[in-house]
């Protein structure tokens, strides 16, 4: 009886040890030995599973993320030409347009962007001021007892239209002094190594977004509208030189009430 009870006790101890080991986590030594055996049996497979994470008896591979170059191979604006090396897309409105290769270095790119931003802002002012002057010049001159600057065809003074001699020299001196002051301030800020240089940034923050995404959107909107304004002002000058008529008189429905526009068309014989 004693021998039977001892044998039964040993049998229970062995069975409990085996059952409990079934629920015990796999040791790291076993994982390392199994991974080593796999690498020895198939080197290619071991290389592919180098980033695997082992959970128990299962292995879940974590795929490696490929590194993609953000700079496109072809220009976005001219798809049949290669992307210029100096245009990496970091600046707002950069669509890879540099067919003549002006921006060879980063310094050249910053100088050209500085000039583009300044011309864009002047063009936006001119695109709005050109037709407004044709609408209000005669009214303002009559109220102040002065001679209007528009010619007989209601065209504004310009290089192609003439009439620039009617403008006071003091006005041109004031424009030159103001432009020189702004340009000098931009040059000093661009050469200051203590802060990041952004072309056209003069520190005006009224209504400007504070987050990076909003700043990039505002910069893109400014440069796109400025480019469109430069084309518009050039079109105004050519249009008035060819047609010998003011922009407002050619498209009055953009600048006058519809009733007044229809009245003008009726008096001109367009509406019977």
mmCIF file of N, CA and C in Angstrom, residues 39-175:
data_model
loop_
_atom_site.group_PDB
_atom_site.id
_atom_site.type_symbol
_atom_site.label_atom_id
_atom_site.label_comp_id
_atom_site.label_asym_id
_atom_site.label_seq_id
_atom_site.Cartn_x
_atom_site.Cartn_y
_atom_site.Cartn_z
ATOM 1 N N UNK A 39 17.412 30.811 -39.362
ATOM 2 C CA UNK A 39 18.392 31.526 -40.169
ATOM 3 C C UNK A 39 19.422 30.577 -40.759
ATOM 4 N N UNK A 40 19.759 29.503 -40.035
ATOM 5 C CA UNK A 40 20.720 28.553 -40.575
ATOM 6 C C UNK A 40 20.122 27.716 -41.691
ATOM 7 N N UNK A 41 18.825 27.434 -41.577
ATOM 8 C CA UNK A 41 18.192 26.599 -42.600
ATOM 9 C C UNK A 41 17.916 27.377 -43.869
ATOM 10 N N UNK A 42 17.490 28.663 -43.777
ATOM 11 C CA UNK A 42 17.151 29.452 -44.960
ATOM 12 C C UNK A 42 17.590 30.890 -44.725
ATOM 13 N N UNK A 43 18.753 31.299 -45.237
ATOM 14 C CA UNK A 43 19.240 32.672 -44.970
ATOM 15 C C UNK A 43 18.309 33.723 -45.530
ATOM 16 N N UNK A 44 17.709 33.526 -46.720
ATOM 17 C CA UNK A 44 16.829 34.526 -47.315
ATOM 18 C C UNK A 44 15.605 34.744 -46.457
ATOM 19 N N UNK A 45 15.057 33.640 -45.955
ATOM 20 C CA UNK A 45 13.857 33.752 -45.129
ATOM 21 C C UNK A 45 14.166 34.476 -43.834
ATOM 22 N N UNK A 46 15.355 34.215 -43.282
ATOM 23 C CA UNK A 46 15.739 34.896 -42.031
ATOM 24 C C UNK A 46 15.922 36.383 -42.261
ATOM 25 N N UNK A 47 16.422 36.780 -43.426
ATOM 26 C CA UNK A 47 16.591 38.185 -43.730
ATOM 27 C C UNK A 47 15.268 38.891 -43.876
ATOM 28 N N UNK A 48 14.274 38.208 -44.489
ATOM 29 C CA UNK A 48 12.957 38.806 -44.656
ATOM 30 C C UNK A 48 12.243 38.957 -43.327
ATOM 31 N N UNK A 49 12.503 38.052 -42.378
ATOM 32 C CA UNK A 49 11.811 38.073 -41.100
ATOM 33 C C UNK A 49 12.645 38.757 -40.022
ATOM 34 N N UNK A 50 13.629 39.579 -40.422
ATOM 35 C CA UNK A 50 14.474 40.221 -39.435
ATOM 36 C C UNK A 50 13.703 41.190 -38.569
ATOM 37 N N UNK A 51 12.608 41.736 -39.105
ATOM 38 C CA UNK A 51 11.801 42.683 -38.339
ATOM 39 C C UNK A 51 10.562 42.031 -37.758
ATOM 40 N N UNK A 52 10.586 40.676 -37.596
ATOM 41 C CA UNK A 52 9.405 39.963 -37.110
ATOM 42 C C UNK A 52 9.291 40.119 -35.605
ATOM 43 N N UNK A 53 8.069 40.143 -35.136
ATOM 44 C CA UNK A 53 7.752 40.157 -33.713
ATOM 45 C C UNK A 53 7.096 38.841 -33.359
ATOM 46 N N UNK A 54 7.640 38.132 -32.389
ATOM 47 C CA UNK A 54 7.192 36.784 -32.064
ATOM 48 C C UNK A 54 6.256 36.857 -30.871
ATOM 49 N N UNK A 55 5.081 36.290 -31.019
ATOM 50 C CA UNK A 55 4.106 36.195 -29.939
ATOM 51 C C UNK A 55 3.760 34.719 -29.771
ATOM 52 N N UNK A 56 4.333 34.074 -28.785
ATOM 53 C CA UNK A 56 4.044 32.661 -28.568
ATOM 54 C C UNK A 56 4.578 31.813 -29.705
ATOM 55 N N UNK A 57 3.670 31.064 -30.350
ATOM 56 C CA UNK A 57 4.046 30.208 -31.463
ATOM 57 C C UNK A 57 3.846 30.886 -32.798
ATOM 58 N N UNK A 58 3.284 32.123 -32.820
ATOM 59 C CA UNK A 58 3.004 32.816 -34.075
ATOM 60 C C UNK A 58 4.025 33.921 -34.281
ATOM 61 N N UNK A 59 4.324 34.206 -35.530
ATOM 62 C CA UNK A 59 5.267 35.251 -35.891
ATOM 63 C C UNK A 59 4.571 36.225 -36.824
ATOM 64 N N UNK A 60 4.539 37.496 -36.443
ATOM 65 C CA UNK A 60 3.904 38.533 -37.252
ATOM 66 C C UNK A 60 4.985 39.460 -37.784
ATOM 67 N N UNK A 61 5.125 39.525 -39.116
ATOM 68 C CA UNK A 61 6.169 40.346 -39.725
ATOM 69 C C UNK A 61 5.693 41.780 -39.868
ATOM 70 N N UNK A 62 6.511 42.723 -39.475
ATOM 71 C CA UNK A 62 6.222 44.137 -39.630
ATOM 72 C C UNK A 62 6.929 44.622 -40.889
ATOM 73 N N UNK A 63 6.183 44.970 -41.931
ATOM 74 C CA UNK A 63 6.846 45.368 -43.194
ATOM 75 C C UNK A 63 7.607 46.664 -43.023
ATOM 76 N N UNK A 64 8.745 46.746 -43.657
ATOM 77 C CA UNK A 64 9.555 47.960 -43.617
ATOM 78 C C UNK A 64 8.960 49.007 -44.546
ATOM 79 N N UNK A 65 8.979 50.295 -44.126
ATOM 80 C CA UNK A 65 8.409 51.388 -44.904
ATOM 81 C C UNK A 65 9.462 51.894 -45.884
ATOM 82 N N UNK A 66 9.180 51.897 -47.189
ATOM 83 C CA UNK A 66 10.180 52.385 -48.145
ATOM 84 C C UNK A 66 10.345 53.890 -48.056
ATOM 85 N N UNK A 67 11.551 54.359 -48.254
ATOM 86 C CA UNK A 67 11.855 55.786 -48.237
ATOM 87 C C UNK A 67 11.598 56.342 -49.628
ATOM 88 N N UNK A 68 10.668 57.327 -49.738
ATOM 89 C CA UNK A 68 10.275 57.904 -51.016
ATOM 90 C C UNK A 68 10.815 59.320 -51.109
ATOM 91 N N UNK A 69 11.451 59.622 -52.204
ATOM 92 C CA UNK A 69 11.971 60.970 -52.435
ATOM 93 C C UNK A 69 10.813 61.915 -52.720
ATOM 94 N N UNK A 70 10.597 62.986 -51.892
ATOM 95 C CA UNK A 70 9.455 63.876 -52.121
ATOM 96 C C UNK A 70 9.566 64.707 -53.387
ATOM 97 N N UNK A 71 10.762 64.866 -53.945
ATOM 98 C CA UNK A 71 10.937 65.672 -55.143
ATOM 99 C C UNK A 71 10.534 64.865 -56.371
ATOM 100 N N UNK A 72 9.534 65.314 -57.146
ATOM 101 C CA UNK A 72 9.124 64.538 -58.318
ATOM 102 C C UNK A 72 10.200 64.566 -59.398
ATOM 103 N N UNK A 73 10.173 63.564 -60.254
ATOM 104 C CA UNK A 73 11.168 63.474 -61.324
ATOM 105 C C UNK A 73 10.867 64.458 -62.442
ATOM 106 N N UNK A 74 9.573 64.714 -62.709
ATOM 107 C CA UNK A 74 9.179 65.604 -63.782
ATOM 108 C C UNK A 74 8.505 66.849 -63.205
ATOM 109 N N UNK A 75 8.605 67.944 -63.944
ATOM 110 C CA UNK A 75 8.021 69.207 -63.500
ATOM 111 C C UNK A 75 6.494 69.117 -63.498
ATOM 112 N N UNK A 76 5.883 69.696 -62.480
ATOM 113 C CA UNK A 76 4.423 69.700 -62.394
ATOM 114 C C UNK A 76 3.809 70.672 -63.387
ATOM 115 N N UNK A 77 4.490 71.785 -63.653
ATOM 116 C CA UNK A 77 3.955 72.787 -64.574
ATOM 117 C C UNK A 77 4.248 72.435 -66.032
ATOM 118 N N UNK A 78 5.385 71.814 -66.285
ATOM 119 C CA UNK A 78 5.767 71.406 -67.645
ATOM 120 C C UNK A 78 6.068 69.911 -67.591
ATOM 121 N N UNK A 79 5.066 69.055 -67.782
ATOM 122 C CA UNK A 79 5.244 67.620 -67.534
ATOM 123 C C UNK A 79 6.300 66.956 -68.408
ATOM 124 N N UNK A 80 6.626 67.524 -69.572
ATOM 125 C CA UNK A 80 7.607 66.885 -70.443
ATOM 126 C C UNK A 80 9.034 67.321 -70.141
ATOM 127 N N UNK A 81 9.233 68.140 -69.098
ATOM 128 C CA UNK A 81 10.571 68.578 -68.703
ATOM 129 C C UNK A 81 10.878 68.051 -67.298
ATOM 130 N N UNK A 82 12.153 67.843 -67.037
ATOM 131 C CA UNK A 82 12.574 67.357 -65.725
ATOM 132 C C UNK A 82 12.393 68.434 -64.668
ATOM 133 N N UNK A 83 12.184 68.001 -63.431
ATOM 134 C CA UNK A 83 12.038 68.924 -62.310
ATOM 135 C C UNK A 83 13.363 69.671 -62.090
ATOM 136 N N UNK A 84 13.355 71.015 -62.069
ATOM 137 C CA UNK A 84 14.601 71.751 -61.805
ATOM 138 C C UNK A 84 15.188 71.367 -60.460
ATOM 139 N N UNK A 85 16.493 71.250 -60.412
ATOM 140 C CA UNK A 85 17.157 70.797 -59.190
ATOM 141 C C UNK A 85 16.974 71.780 -58.040
ATOM 142 N N UNK A 86 16.909 73.074 -58.350
ATOM 143 C CA UNK A 86 16.777 74.064 -57.282
ATOM 144 C C UNK A 86 15.389 74.200 -56.716
ATOM 145 N N UNK A 87 14.374 73.671 -57.399
ATOM 146 C CA UNK A 87 12.980 73.781 -56.950
ATOM 147 C C UNK A 87 12.573 72.470 -56.297
ATOM 148 N N UNK A 88 12.564 72.465 -54.984
ATOM 149 C CA UNK A 88 12.260 71.251 -54.225
ATOM 150 C C UNK A 88 10.831 71.224 -53.696
ATOM 151 N N UNK A 89 10.042 72.269 -53.945
ATOM 152 C CA UNK A 89 8.683 72.323 -53.428
ATOM 153 C C UNK A 89 8.575 72.905 -52.036
ATOM 154 N N UNK A 90 9.683 73.390 -51.475
ATOM 155 C CA UNK A 90 9.639 73.941 -50.115
ATOM 156 C C UNK A 90 8.922 75.282 -50.081
ATOM 157 N N UNK A 91 9.043 76.091 -51.130
ATOM 158 C CA UNK A 91 8.387 77.396 -51.167
ATOM 159 C C UNK A 91 6.945 77.248 -51.621
ATOM 160 N N UNK A 92 6.086 78.131 -51.149
ATOM 161 C CA UNK A 92 4.674 78.118 -51.541
ATOM 162 C C UNK A 92 4.550 78.452 -53.020
ATOM 163 N N UNK A 93 3.667 77.724 -53.709
ATOM 164 C CA UNK A 93 3.440 77.979 -55.127
ATOM 165 C C UNK A 93 4.503 77.422 -56.042
ATOM 166 N N UNK A 94 5.398 76.590 -55.530
ATOM 167 C CA UNK A 94 6.455 76.005 -56.352
ATOM 168 C C UNK A 94 5.883 74.821 -57.131
ATOM 169 N N UNK A 95 5.787 74.977 -58.453
ATOM 170 C CA UNK A 95 5.286 73.903 -59.322
ATOM 171 C C UNK A 95 6.346 73.497 -60.341
ATOM 172 N N UNK A 96 7.604 73.792 -60.042
ATOM 173 C CA UNK A 96 8.687 73.355 -60.900
ATOM 174 C C UNK A 96 8.812 74.107 -62.203
ATOM 175 N N UNK A 97 8.456 75.399 -62.203
ATOM 176 C CA UNK A 97 8.535 76.183 -63.437
ATOM 177 C C UNK A 97 9.820 76.999 -63.443
ATOM 178 N N UNK A 98 10.797 76.532 -64.152
ATOM 179 C CA UNK A 98 12.050 77.252 -64.368
ATOM 180 C C UNK A 98 12.673 76.714 -65.654
ATOM 181 N N UNK A 99 12.006 76.940 -66.801
ATOM 182 C CA UNK A 99 12.494 76.332 -68.053
ATOM 183 C C UNK A 99 13.852 76.849 -68.500
ATOM 184 N N UNK A 100 14.226 78.080 -68.103
ATOM 185 C CA UNK A 100 15.510 78.640 -68.516
ATOM 186 C C UNK A 100 16.613 78.413 -67.488
ATOM 187 N N UNK A 101 16.275 77.794 -66.372
ATOM 188 C CA UNK A 101 17.284 77.450 -65.376
ATOM 189 C C UNK A 101 17.911 78.624 -64.660
ATOM 190 N N UNK A 102 17.104 79.606 -64.262
ATOM 191 C CA UNK A 102 17.640 80.775 -63.559
ATOM 192 C C UNK A 102 18.074 80.430 -62.131
ATOM 193 N N UNK A 103 17.255 79.638 -61.419
ATOM 194 C CA UNK A 103 17.530 79.331 -60.009
ATOM 195 C C UNK A 103 18.484 78.150 -59.913
ATOM 196 N N UNK A 104 19.777 78.438 -60.046
ATOM 197 C CA UNK A 104 20.777 77.377 -59.988
ATOM 198 C C UNK A 104 21.170 77.052 -58.552
ATOM 199 N N UNK A 105 21.080 78.019 -57.653
ATOM 200 C CA UNK A 105 21.417 77.807 -56.249
ATOM 201 C C UNK A 105 20.253 78.270 -55.379
ATOM 202 N N UNK A 106 20.335 77.942 -54.093
ATOM 203 C CA UNK A 106 19.280 78.365 -53.166
ATOM 204 C C UNK A 106 19.262 79.878 -53.006
ATOM 205 N N UNK A 107 20.445 80.503 -53.054
ATOM 206 C CA UNK A 107 20.504 81.963 -52.957
ATOM 207 C C UNK A 107 19.822 82.621 -54.152
ATOM 208 N N UNK A 108 20.040 82.074 -55.344
ATOM 209 C CA UNK A 108 19.365 82.608 -56.534
ATOM 210 C C UNK A 108 17.853 82.437 -56.413
ATOM 211 N N UNK A 109 17.427 81.281 -55.919
ATOM 212 C CA UNK A 109 15.992 81.024 -55.767
ATOM 213 C C UNK A 109 15.352 82.024 -54.814
ATOM 214 N N UNK A 110 16.019 82.321 -53.688
ATOM 215 C CA UNK A 110 15.478 83.271 -52.717
ATOM 216 C C UNK A 110 15.419 84.687 -53.299
ATOM 217 N N UNK A 111 16.418 85.062 -54.080
ATOM 218 C CA UNK A 111 16.409 86.396 -54.691
ATOM 219 C C UNK A 111 15.275 86.526 -55.702
ATOM 220 N N UNK A 112 15.069 85.504 -56.521
ATOM 221 C CA UNK A 112 13.994 85.558 -57.497
ATOM 222 C C UNK A 112 12.623 85.521 -56.818
ATOM 223 N N UNK A 113 12.491 84.769 -55.737
ATOM 224 C CA UNK A 113 11.207 84.745 -55.027
ATOM 225 C C UNK A 113 10.939 86.090 -54.366
ATOM 226 N N UNK A 114 11.977 86.736 -53.845
ATOM 227 C CA UNK A 114 11.820 88.079 -53.265
ATOM 228 C C UNK A 114 11.300 89.051 -54.320
ATOM 229 N N UNK A 115 11.888 89.016 -55.515
ATOM 230 C CA UNK A 115 11.440 89.900 -56.592
ATOM 231 C C UNK A 115 10.029 89.538 -57.046
ATOM 232 N N UNK A 116 9.723 88.247 -57.090
ATOM 233 C CA UNK A 116 8.394 87.832 -57.536
ATOM 234 C C UNK A 116 7.317 88.293 -56.567
ATOM 235 N N UNK A 117 7.577 88.154 -55.268
ATOM 236 C CA UNK A 117 6.592 88.568 -54.263
ATOM 237 C C UNK A 117 6.344 90.075 -54.337
ATOM 238 N N UNK A 118 7.401 90.863 -54.504
ATOM 239 C CA UNK A 118 7.235 92.314 -54.581
ATOM 240 C C UNK A 118 6.452 92.716 -55.829
ATOM 241 N N UNK A 119 6.790 92.145 -56.971
ATOM 242 C CA UNK A 119 6.045 92.445 -58.195
ATOM 243 C C UNK A 119 4.599 91.964 -58.093
ATOM 244 N N UNK A 120 4.386 90.838 -57.439
ATOM 245 C CA UNK A 120 3.026 90.316 -57.298
ATOM 246 C C UNK A 120 2.163 91.249 -56.459
ATOM 247 N N UNK A 121 2.715 91.783 -55.379
ATOM 248 C CA UNK A 121 1.941 92.685 -54.532
ATOM 249 C C UNK A 121 1.642 94.006 -55.243
ATOM 250 N N UNK A 122 2.623 94.538 -55.971
ATOM 251 C CA UNK A 122 2.369 95.752 -56.745
ATOM 252 C C UNK A 122 1.316 95.493 -57.829
ATOM 253 N N UNK A 123 1.380 94.336 -58.468
ATOM 254 C CA UNK A 123 0.416 94.020 -59.518
ATOM 255 C C UNK A 123 -0.992 93.869 -58.962
ATOM 256 N N UNK A 124 -1.126 93.313 -57.749
ATOM 257 C CA UNK A 124 -2.468 93.197 -57.159
ATOM 258 C C UNK A 124 -3.054 94.576 -56.867
ATOM 259 N N UNK A 125 -2.208 95.510 -56.387
ATOM 260 C CA UNK A 125 -2.681 96.878 -56.172
ATOM 261 C C UNK A 125 -3.064 97.532 -57.506
ATOM 262 N N UNK A 126 -2.240 97.307 -58.537
ATOM 263 C CA UNK A 126 -2.515 97.917 -59.834
ATOM 264 C C UNK A 126 -3.748 97.323 -60.500
ATOM 265 N N UNK A 127 -3.936 96.005 -60.345
ATOM 266 C CA UNK A 127 -5.099 95.357 -60.963
ATOM 267 C C UNK A 127 -6.405 95.889 -60.383
ATOM 268 N N UNK A 128 -6.376 96.278 -59.110
ATOM 269 C CA UNK A 128 -7.573 96.880 -58.512
ATOM 270 C C UNK A 128 -7.638 98.382 -58.781
ATOM 271 N N UNK A 129 -6.486 99.066 -58.734
ATOM 272 C CA UNK A 129 -6.485 100.518 -58.908
ATOM 273 C C UNK A 129 -6.714 100.968 -60.336
ATOM 274 N N UNK A 130 -6.321 100.166 -61.318
ATOM 275 C CA UNK A 130 -6.482 100.565 -62.725
ATOM 276 C C UNK A 130 -7.950 100.811 -63.073
ATOM 277 N N UNK A 131 -8.834 99.842 -62.929
ATOM 278 C CA UNK A 131 -10.238 100.116 -63.281
ATOM 279 C C UNK A 131 -10.921 101.084 -62.321
ATOM 280 N N UNK A 132 -10.536 101.062 -61.027
ATOM 281 C CA UNK A 132 -11.166 101.992 -60.083
ATOM 282 C C UNK A 132 -10.838 103.440 -60.433
ATOM 283 N N UNK A 133 -9.624 103.682 -60.931
ATOM 284 C CA UNK A 133 -9.280 105.044 -61.324
ATOM 285 C C UNK A 133 -10.105 105.494 -62.519
ATOM 286 N N UNK A 134 -10.417 104.582 -63.421
ATOM 287 C CA UNK A 134 -11.250 104.940 -64.564
ATOM 288 C C UNK A 134 -12.695 105.209 -64.157
ATOM 289 N N UNK A 135 -13.128 104.619 -63.046
ATOM 290 C CA UNK A 135 -14.497 104.836 -62.567
ATOM 291 C C UNK A 135 -14.612 106.144 -61.786
ATOM 292 N N UNK A 136 -13.622 106.453 -60.927
ATOM 293 C CA UNK A 136 -13.770 107.565 -59.982
ATOM 294 C C UNK A 136 -12.895 108.779 -60.291
ATOM 295 N N UNK A 137 -11.991 108.715 -61.280
ATOM 296 C CA UNK A 137 -11.056 109.823 -61.489
ATOM 297 C C UNK A 137 -11.779 111.121 -61.823
ATOM 298 N N UNK A 138 -12.686 111.084 -62.747
ATOM 299 C CA UNK A 138 -13.381 112.312 -63.149
ATOM 300 C C UNK A 138 -14.241 112.860 -62.015
ATOM 301 N N UNK A 139 -14.873 111.987 -61.242
ATOM 302 C CA UNK A 139 -15.717 112.440 -60.142
ATOM 303 C C UNK A 139 -14.880 113.094 -59.044
ATOM 304 N N UNK A 140 -13.745 112.483 -58.701
ATOM 305 C CA UNK A 140 -12.891 113.051 -57.657
ATOM 306 C C UNK A 140 -12.272 114.365 -58.132
ATOM 307 N N UNK A 141 -11.837 114.412 -59.394
ATOM 308 C CA UNK A 141 -11.234 115.644 -59.924
ATOM 309 C C UNK A 141 -12.247 116.780 -59.960
ATOM 310 N N UNK A 142 -13.504 116.468 -60.311
ATOM 311 C CA UNK A 142 -14.535 117.508 -60.361
ATOM 312 C C UNK A 142 -14.849 118.036 -58.969
ATOM 313 N N UNK A 143 -14.872 117.137 -57.972
ATOM 314 C CA UNK A 143 -15.179 117.587 -56.612
ATOM 315 C C UNK A 143 -14.054 118.425 -56.021
ATOM 316 N N UNK A 144 -12.807 118.208 -56.461
ATOM 317 C CA UNK A 144 -11.656 118.969 -55.951
ATOM 318 C C UNK A 144 -11.276 120.133 -56.845
ATOM 319 N N UNK A 145 -11.999 120.308 -57.946
ATOM 320 C CA UNK A 145 -11.699 121.396 -58.862
ATOM 321 C C UNK A 145 -10.395 121.195 -59.610
ATOM 322 N N UNK A 146 -10.047 119.981 -59.925
ATOM 323 C CA UNK A 146 -8.805 119.668 -60.618
ATOM 324 C C UNK A 146 -9.113 119.045 -61.980
ATOM 325 N N UNK A 147 -8.109 118.995 -62.824
ATOM 326 C CA UNK A 147 -8.270 118.370 -64.126
ATOM 327 C C UNK A 147 -8.123 116.853 -63.996
ATOM 328 N N UNK A 148 -8.965 116.083 -64.639
ATOM 329 C CA UNK A 148 -8.837 114.611 -64.568
ATOM 330 C C UNK A 148 -7.576 114.142 -65.294
ATOM 331 N N UNK A 149 -7.058 112.999 -64.862
ATOM 332 C CA UNK A 149 -5.871 112.424 -65.483
ATOM 333 C C UNK A 149 -6.211 111.506 -66.653
ATOM 334 N N UNK A 150 -7.464 111.085 -66.762
ATOM 335 C CA UNK A 150 -7.855 110.224 -67.875
ATOM 336 C C UNK A 150 -7.830 111.012 -69.176
ATOM 337 N N UNK A 151 -7.548 110.321 -70.261
ATOM 338 C CA UNK A 151 -7.566 110.996 -71.564
ATOM 339 C C UNK A 151 -8.990 111.024 -72.112
ATOM 340 N N UNK A 152 -9.155 111.435 -73.346
ATOM 341 C CA UNK A 152 -10.488 111.552 -73.931
ATOM 342 C C UNK A 152 -11.200 110.239 -74.095
ATOM 343 N N UNK A 153 -10.467 109.134 -74.132
ATOM 344 C CA UNK A 153 -11.074 107.801 -74.253
ATOM 345 C C UNK A 153 -11.214 107.099 -72.915
ATOM 346 N N UNK A 154 -11.086 107.857 -71.832
ATOM 347 C CA UNK A 154 -11.198 107.305 -70.472
ATOM 348 C C UNK A 154 -10.122 106.267 -70.177
ATOM 349 N N UNK A 155 -8.934 106.447 -70.700
ATOM 350 C CA UNK A 155 -7.829 105.531 -70.434
ATOM 351 C C UNK A 155 -6.894 106.148 -69.402
ATOM 352 N N UNK A 156 -6.350 105.306 -68.524
ATOM 353 C CA UNK A 156 -5.441 105.784 -67.479
ATOM 354 C C UNK A 156 -4.077 106.078 -68.088
ATOM 355 N N UNK A 157 -3.298 106.962 -67.475
ATOM 356 C CA UNK A 157 -1.938 107.214 -67.974
ATOM 357 C C UNK A 157 -1.065 105.964 -67.841
ATOM 358 N N UNK A 158 -0.326 105.637 -68.873
ATOM 359 C CA UNK A 158 0.597 104.501 -68.869
ATOM 360 C C UNK A 158 1.646 104.725 -69.940
ATOM 361 N N UNK A 159 2.620 103.827 -70.000
ATOM 362 C CA UNK A 159 3.672 103.963 -71.002
ATOM 363 C C UNK A 159 3.106 103.870 -72.416
ATOM 364 N N UNK A 160 2.121 102.992 -72.613
ATOM 365 C CA UNK A 160 1.541 102.821 -73.944
ATOM 366 C C UNK A 160 0.462 103.859 -74.238
ATOM 367 N N UNK A 161 -0.281 104.273 -73.216
ATOM 368 C CA UNK A 161 -1.354 105.253 -73.428
ATOM 369 C C UNK A 161 -0.853 106.690 -73.407
ATOM 370 N N UNK A 162 0.304 106.921 -72.770
ATOM 371 C CA UNK A 162 0.771 108.285 -72.596
ATOM 372 C C UNK A 162 0.094 108.940 -71.401
ATOM 373 N N UNK A 163 0.343 110.232 -71.212
ATOM 374 C CA UNK A 163 -0.299 110.974 -70.133
ATOM 375 C C UNK A 163 0.439 110.938 -68.819
ATOM 376 N N UNK A 164 1.623 110.293 -68.749
ATOM 377 C CA UNK A 164 2.361 110.252 -67.487
ATOM 378 C C UNK A 164 2.886 111.630 -67.086
ATOM 379 N N UNK A 165 3.012 112.544 -68.040
ATOM 380 C CA UNK A 165 3.469 113.888 -67.712
ATOM 381 C C UNK A 165 2.462 114.686 -66.914
ATOM 382 N N UNK A 166 1.201 114.265 -66.885
ATOM 383 C CA UNK A 166 0.191 114.967 -66.097
ATOM 384 C C UNK A 166 0.368 114.766 -64.596
ATOM 385 N N UNK A 167 1.105 113.727 -64.216
ATOM 386 C CA UNK A 167 1.260 113.382 -62.802
ATOM 387 C C UNK A 167 2.406 114.199 -62.206
ATOM 388 N N UNK A 168 2.209 114.700 -60.998
ATOM 389 C CA UNK A 168 3.199 115.536 -60.341
ATOM 390 C C UNK A 168 4.486 114.753 -60.062
ATOM 391 N N UNK A 169 5.653 115.380 -60.253
ATOM 392 C CA UNK A 169 6.927 114.707 -59.926
ATOM 393 C C UNK A 169 7.039 114.327 -58.454
ATOM 394 N N UNK A 170 6.363 115.077 -57.568
ATOM 395 C CA UNK A 170 6.406 114.732 -56.144
ATOM 396 C C UNK A 170 5.810 113.350 -55.885
ATOM 397 N N UNK A 171 4.822 112.989 -56.683
ATOM 398 C CA UNK A 171 4.222 111.656 -56.527
ATOM 399 C C UNK A 171 5.252 110.571 -56.849
ATOM 400 N N UNK A 172 6.007 110.763 -57.954
ATOM 401 C CA UNK A 172 7.012 109.763 -58.329
ATOM 402 C C UNK A 172 8.128 109.708 -57.300
ATOM 403 N N UNK A 173 8.524 110.868 -56.735
ATOM 404 C CA UNK A 173 9.564 110.878 -55.713
ATOM 405 C C UNK A 173 9.106 110.120 -54.471
ATOM 406 N N UNK A 174 7.847 110.328 -54.067
ATOM 407 C CA UNK A 174 7.309 109.610 -52.915
ATOM 408 C C UNK A 174 7.274 108.106 -53.151
ATOM 409 N N UNK A 175 6.894 107.688 -54.356
ATOM 410 C CA UNK A 175 6.856 106.251 -54.683
ATOM 411 C C UNK A 175 8.250 105.638 -54.623
#
